[in-house]
Amino acid sequence: MKNIILTIVIALTAITATAQYKVDMGEKSPLRKLQIAELAITNLYVDSVDEQKLVEDAIKGMLEKLDPHSSYLNAKEVKSTNESLNGNFEGIGVQFNVMEDTMVVLQTITNGPSEKVGILAGDRIVAVDDTTIAGVKMSRDEIMRRLRGPKGTRVTLKVVRPDITDTLAFRITRDKIPMKSIDAAYMLRPELGYVRISSFGATTYDEFMECMNRLRSEGMKDLVLDLQENGGGYLAAGVDVANEFLNDGDLIVYTDGRNNSQRQYRATHDGSFTTGKVYLLVDSYTASAAEIVTGAIQDHDRGLVVGRRTFGKGLVQRPIPLPDGSMIRLTISHYYTPSGRCIQKPYTKGDNKDYSMDLSKRLKSGELTSADSVHFADSLKCYTLKKHRTVYGGGGIMPDHFVPLDTTRYTKFHRELVAKNIILNANLRYIDGHRKELKKAYPDFASFKKNYTVPQSVIDKVIAAGKDKGVTPKNDEELEMSIRQIRIQLKALVARDLWEMSEYFSVMNEENDVVKKVLELHEN
């Protein structure tokens, strides 16, 4: 018990030392009150209690009374978050899916440990060291736990390969595996490049510059920067990316808080892309660092924002690590776009449920289908810095060109097929049995995109598998509408499995209404 209290005190002391705050440790202080309560419960309560959980629940209880973005992460959650933001994890380097209780390799990471020893797409990994993982209904998380491990450690995989009778054994030395934060980068049209950033992590800027340099070498003059569904990440990464579109000294974002004096983030150099046209794609899930990039480019009149109103997260969190590997992410300030907008949407302290229902409310209010349903108070009005266009704070970033959500495109039948992984599993079986012939028939993506059509037999198998699981269309009209989307989705999935995610988005974006709007704007 003394150790736990000492841990809390040490953590608080470290925080206060960093923030230069004073903590009252006297007998009547709130901290002492908390200590006494924890001691009493642990030592006097009628039943035994889990001290660790007791402390965690107390921390969570305090944070829940604050804003919706202050949070507590246990050690496991911290590790997972750090992996995604730091851009790597340690493991064997394969992308896989589970088909009929068997792990099937979709792709190996280029120059990763598995590729180096000869693991191939289509291989079935049936055992890890001495543990069988095939046919035992092992969860995906448990499989990943067994495959991952510290760099330098070794693992033996038993592999079944199609067309080979004997089970193969591979001894693999785990290594750091890169996790890319850029999903796709390709030429959408001649002279018009496309880059999709999924999050802002430690490696995002380097990935972005690599993509930009490659696309410029392919003739890119204008850019589509897709930030749809980008939930943010590191503020610094967002600032670095925004810098590439602005001139030296331009304000990108500034932060201000009760105990944190104003801090400005400015462009530190002339960006590498300050003249070509820029189109930013956003939606209701575009948040945090992604909104910083969007706000900076919009406020400086550097590009056009296309899509739907962004999430509206204008709060900055400071990570406060705790001795057991857990962490508090505490909101310490607001951030403001160059025009002075704080785009944080309204919230009531302690009412996270209402806050989390905001996107549902947007749909019900008609906002996602009509720009006229979005209303901003005049008090939130600001102006862009060069053209002095009216923009608003207080609830996300409103696009310059609104694109309504097509609520009729994806039918209930299609959504249920997706939810039950029926389309994904059908693709997995198809690509598993036809990979070689597809590679031979389509040696490059250009010929695939132009000429490939998903066989009707695959569509029929999707419909049949849906029926087996009780998923059926209500009528022929819904079936026909669904088949069109199923066909596009399957073609994109096949492209992904034969090449990369860029090829997946290259197929899907041809039917994306927001991308279509950009093409319309770019042509006029």
PDB file of C-alpha atoms in Angstrom, residues 123-265:
ATOM      1  CA  ASP A 123       1.204 -19.518 -47.150  1.00  0.00           C
ATOM      2  CA  ARG A 124      -0.800 -20.960 -44.249  1.00  0.00           C
ATOM      3  CA  ILE A 125       0.925 -20.534 -40.882  1.00  0.00           C
ATOM      4  CA  VAL A 126      -0.316 -23.490 -38.856  1.00  0.00           C
ATOM      5  CA  ALA A 127       1.988 -23.388 -35.821  1.00  0.00           C
ATOM      6  CA  VAL A 128       4.128 -20.882 -33.931  1.00  0.00           C
ATOM      7  CA  ASP A 129       6.993 -22.585 -32.102  1.00  0.00           C
ATOM      8  CA  ASP A 130       5.269 -25.563 -30.465  1.00  0.00           C
ATOM      9  CA  THR A 131       1.764 -24.103 -30.446  1.00  0.00           C
ATOM     10  CA  THR A 132      -0.797 -25.009 -33.093  1.00  0.00           C
ATOM     11  CA  ILE A 133      -2.747 -21.951 -34.242  1.00  0.00           C
ATOM     12  CA  ALA A 134      -4.762 -23.464 -37.114  1.00  0.00           C
ATOM     13  CA  GLY A 135      -8.159 -25.051 -36.557  1.00  0.00           C
ATOM     14  CA  VAL A 136      -8.296 -24.144 -32.866  1.00  0.00           C
ATOM     15  CA  LYS A 137     -10.385 -20.934 -33.117  1.00  0.00           C
ATOM     16  CA  MET A 138      -7.539 -18.804 -31.785  1.00  0.00           C
ATOM     17  CA  SER A 139      -8.343 -15.086 -31.781  1.00  0.00           C
ATOM     18  CA  ARG A 140      -6.565 -12.691 -34.126  1.00  0.00           C
ATOM     19  CA  ASP A 141      -5.139 -10.792 -31.140  1.00  0.00           C
ATOM     20  CA  GLU A 142      -3.703 -13.993 -29.683  1.00  0.00           C
ATOM     21  CA  ILE A 143      -2.106 -14.906 -33.012  1.00  0.00           C
ATOM     22  CA  MET A 144      -0.520 -11.461 -33.217  1.00  0.00           C
ATOM     23  CA  ARG A 145       0.743 -11.771 -29.647  1.00  0.00           C
ATOM     24  CA  ARG A 146       2.564 -14.976 -30.534  1.00  0.00           C
ATOM     25  CA  LEU A 147       4.051 -13.598 -33.746  1.00  0.00           C
ATOM     26  CA  ARG A 148       5.263 -10.333 -32.242  1.00  0.00           C
ATOM     27  CA  GLY A 149       8.178 -10.110 -29.869  1.00  0.00           C
ATOM     28  CA  PRO A 150      11.356  -8.169 -29.097  1.00  0.00           C
ATOM     29  CA  LYS A 151      13.771  -7.466 -31.909  1.00  0.00           C
ATOM     30  CA  GLY A 152      16.418 -10.191 -32.142  1.00  0.00           C
ATOM     31  CA  THR A 153      14.290 -12.988 -30.674  1.00  0.00           C
ATOM     32  CA  ARG A 154      13.582 -16.014 -32.840  1.00  0.00           C
ATOM     33  CA  VAL A 155      10.411 -17.882 -33.668  1.00  0.00           C
ATOM     34  CA  THR A 156       9.800 -21.063 -35.650  1.00  0.00           C
ATOM     35  CA  LEU A 157       6.816 -21.136 -38.005  1.00  0.00           C
ATOM     36  CA  LYS A 158       5.301 -24.250 -39.514  1.00  0.00           C
ATOM     37  CA  VAL A 159       3.830 -23.446 -42.897  1.00  0.00           C
ATOM     38  CA  VAL A 160       1.527 -25.251 -45.308  1.00  0.00           C
ATOM     39  CA  ARG A 161       2.053 -24.057 -48.871  1.00  0.00           C
ATOM     40  CA  PRO A 162      -0.399 -24.811 -51.686  1.00  0.00           C
ATOM     41  CA  ASP A 163       0.944 -27.403 -54.161  1.00  0.00           C
ATOM     42  CA  ILE A 164       3.570 -28.641 -51.674  1.00  0.00           C
ATOM     43  CA  THR A 165       2.790 -31.813 -49.732  1.00  0.00           C
ATOM     44  CA  ASP A 166       5.187 -31.453 -46.821  1.00  0.00           C
ATOM     45  CA  THR A 167       4.823 -28.904 -44.031  1.00  0.00           C
ATOM     46  CA  LEU A 168       7.606 -26.322 -44.213  1.00  0.00           C
ATOM     47  CA  ALA A 169       9.508 -24.911 -41.238  1.00  0.00           C
ATOM     48  CA  PHE A 170      10.984 -21.400 -41.131  1.00  0.00           C
ATOM     49  CA  ARG A 171      13.211 -19.970 -38.405  1.00  0.00           C
ATOM     50  CA  ILE A 172      12.658 -16.191 -38.288  1.00  0.00           C
ATOM     51  CA  THR A 173      14.495 -13.524 -36.330  1.00  0.00           C
ATOM     52  CA  ARG A 174      12.085 -10.777 -35.328  1.00  0.00           C
ATOM     53  CA  ASP A 175      12.923  -7.199 -36.242  1.00  0.00           C
ATOM     54  CA  LYS A 176      11.430  -3.707 -36.242  1.00  0.00           C
ATOM     55  CA  ILE A 177       8.552  -3.573 -38.724  1.00  0.00           C
ATOM     56  CA  PRO A 178       7.569  -0.189 -40.184  1.00  0.00           C
ATOM     57  CA  MET A 179       3.944   0.909 -39.892  1.00  0.00           C
ATOM     58  CA  LYS A 180       3.119   3.402 -42.612  1.00  0.00           C
ATOM     59  CA  SER A 181       0.798   6.307 -41.903  1.00  0.00           C
ATOM     60  CA  ILE A 182       0.271   7.034 -45.602  1.00  0.00           C
ATOM     61  CA  ASP A 183      -2.248   4.659 -47.132  1.00  0.00           C
ATOM     62  CA  ALA A 184      -1.872   5.632 -50.756  1.00  0.00           C
ATOM     63  CA  ALA A 185       0.071   7.848 -53.149  1.00  0.00           C
ATOM     64  CA  TYR A 186      -0.499   7.720 -56.903  1.00  0.00           C
ATOM     65  CA  MET A 187      -1.297   9.847 -59.948  1.00  0.00           C
ATOM     66  CA  LEU A 188      -5.062  10.362 -59.930  1.00  0.00           C
ATOM     67  CA  ARG A 189      -4.950  12.029 -63.322  1.00  0.00           C
ATOM     68  CA  PRO A 190      -2.117  13.416 -65.485  1.00  0.00           C
ATOM     69  CA  GLU A 191      -0.467  16.226 -63.468  1.00  0.00           C
ATOM     70  CA  LEU A 192      -2.804  15.592 -60.474  1.00  0.00           C
ATOM     71  CA  GLY A 193      -1.310  13.576 -57.621  1.00  0.00           C
ATOM     72  CA  TYR A 194      -3.162  11.943 -54.744  1.00  0.00           C
ATOM     73  CA  VAL A 195      -1.853  11.270 -51.226  1.00  0.00           C
ATOM     74  CA  ARG A 196      -3.952   9.779 -48.420  1.00  0.00           C
ATOM     75  CA  ILE A 197      -2.668  10.179 -44.851  1.00  0.00           C
ATOM     76  CA  SER A 198      -4.358   7.909 -42.307  1.00  0.00           C
ATOM     77  CA  SER A 199      -2.797   9.469 -39.180  1.00  0.00           C
ATOM     78  CA  PHE A 200       0.013  11.781 -38.087  1.00  0.00           C
ATOM     79  CA  GLY A 201       2.837   9.855 -36.466  1.00  0.00           C
ATOM     80  CA  ALA A 202       6.586  10.096 -35.998  1.00  0.00           C
ATOM     81  CA  THR A 203       7.359   8.977 -39.563  1.00  0.00           C
ATOM     82  CA  THR A 204       4.526  10.775 -41.388  1.00  0.00           C
ATOM     83  CA  TYR A 205       6.554  13.757 -42.588  1.00  0.00           C
ATOM     84  CA  ASP A 206       9.348  11.609 -44.029  1.00  0.00           C
ATOM     85  CA  GLU A 207       6.783   9.330 -45.713  1.00  0.00           C
ATOM     86  CA  PHE A 208       4.970  12.365 -47.085  1.00  0.00           C
ATOM     87  CA  MET A 209       8.106  13.922 -48.572  1.00  0.00           C
ATOM     88  CA  GLU A 210       9.095  10.613 -50.149  1.00  0.00           C
ATOM     89  CA  CYS A 211       5.650  10.348 -51.774  1.00  0.00           C
ATOM     90  CA  MET A 212       5.709  13.968 -52.933  1.00  0.00           C
ATOM     91  CA  ASN A 213       9.141  13.597 -54.521  1.00  0.00           C
ATOM     92  CA  ARG A 214       8.064  10.444 -56.337  1.00  0.00           C
ATOM     93  CA  LEU A 215       4.826  11.981 -57.608  1.00  0.00           C
ATOM     94  CA  ARG A 216       6.654  15.096 -58.799  1.00  0.00           C
ATOM     95  CA  SER A 217       8.991  12.841 -60.765  1.00  0.00           C
ATOM     96  CA  GLU A 218       5.876  11.351 -62.371  1.00  0.00           C
ATOM     97  CA  GLY A 219       4.665  14.763 -63.495  1.00  0.00           C
ATOM     98  CA  MET A 220       2.570  15.988 -60.569  1.00  0.00           C
ATOM     99  CA  LYS A 221       1.800  19.716 -60.605  1.00  0.00           C
ATOM    100  CA  ASP A 222      -1.350  19.754 -58.404  1.00  0.00           C
ATOM    101  CA  LEU A 223      -2.243  17.655 -55.357  1.00  0.00           C
ATOM    102  CA  VAL A 224      -5.220  16.001 -53.704  1.00  0.00           C
ATOM    103  CA  LEU A 225      -4.439  15.526 -49.993  1.00  0.00           C
ATOM    104  CA  ASP A 226      -6.945  13.065 -48.569  1.00  0.00           C
ATOM    105  CA  LEU A 227      -7.510  13.464 -44.817  1.00  0.00           C
ATOM    106  CA  GLN A 228     -10.852  11.670 -44.680  1.00  0.00           C
ATOM    107  CA  GLU A 229     -11.137   9.454 -41.578  1.00  0.00           C
ATOM    108  CA  ASN A 230      -7.793  10.806 -40.305  1.00  0.00           C
ATOM    109  CA  GLY A 231      -8.201  11.063 -36.532  1.00  0.00           C
ATOM    110  CA  GLY A 232      -4.991  13.050 -36.007  1.00  0.00           C
ATOM    111  CA  GLY A 233      -1.919  12.165 -33.957  1.00  0.00           C
ATOM    112  CA  TYR A 234       1.182  14.202 -33.231  1.00  0.00           C
ATOM    113  CA  LEU A 235       0.710  17.975 -33.496  1.00  0.00           C
ATOM    114  CA  ALA A 236       4.338  18.357 -34.631  1.00  0.00           C
ATOM    115  CA  ALA A 237       3.790  15.979 -37.547  1.00  0.00           C
ATOM    116  CA  GLY A 238       0.788  17.999 -38.691  1.00  0.00           C
ATOM    117  CA  VAL A 239       2.799  21.217 -38.423  1.00  0.00           C
ATOM    118  CA  ASP A 240       5.641  19.744 -40.501  1.00  0.00           C
ATOM    119  CA  VAL A 241       3.288  18.604 -43.281  1.00  0.00           C
ATOM    120  CA  ALA A 242       1.444  21.956 -43.340  1.00  0.00           C
ATOM    121  CA  ASN A 243       4.793  23.751 -43.589  1.00  0.00           C
ATOM    122  CA  GLU A 244       5.370  22.244 -47.054  1.00  0.00           C
ATOM    123  CA  PHE A 245       2.444  24.244 -48.472  1.00  0.00           C
ATOM    124  CA  LEU A 246       3.322  27.598 -46.847  1.00  0.00           C
ATOM    125  CA  ASN A 247       6.059  30.222 -46.866  1.00  0.00           C
ATOM    126  CA  ASP A 248       8.742  30.826 -44.274  1.00  0.00           C
ATOM    127  CA  GLY A 249       7.267  32.530 -41.203  1.00  0.00           C
ATOM    128  CA  ASP A 250       3.623  31.775 -41.968  1.00  0.00           C
ATOM    129  CA  LEU A 251       1.627  30.958 -38.825  1.00  0.00           C
ATOM    130  CA  ILE A 252       0.412  27.356 -38.872  1.00  0.00           C
ATOM    131  CA  VAL A 253      -1.267  27.018 -35.470  1.00  0.00           C
ATOM    132  CA  TYR A 254      -0.992  28.427 -31.955  1.00  0.00           C
ATOM    133  CA  THR A 255      -1.925  26.973 -28.578  1.00  0.00           C
ATOM    134  CA  ASP A 256      -3.093  28.710 -25.405  1.00  0.00           C
ATOM    135  CA  GLY A 257      -4.165  27.396 -22.007  1.00  0.00           C
ATOM    136  CA  ARG A 258      -4.830  28.437 -18.419  1.00  0.00           C
ATOM    137  CA  ASN A 259      -1.385  27.391 -17.182  1.00  0.00           C
ATOM    138  CA  ASN A 260       0.341  27.227 -20.564  1.00  0.00           C
ATOM    139  CA  SER A 261       1.265  30.504 -22.198  1.00  0.00           C
ATOM    140  CA  GLN A 262       0.564  31.019 -25.866  1.00  0.00           C
ATOM    141  CA  ARG A 263       2.879  29.130 -28.187  1.00  0.00           C
ATOM    142  CA  GLN A 264       3.046  29.772 -31.915  1.00  0.00           C
ATOM    143  CA  TYR A 265       4.053  27.232 -34.549  1.00  0.00           C
TER     144      TYR A 265
END
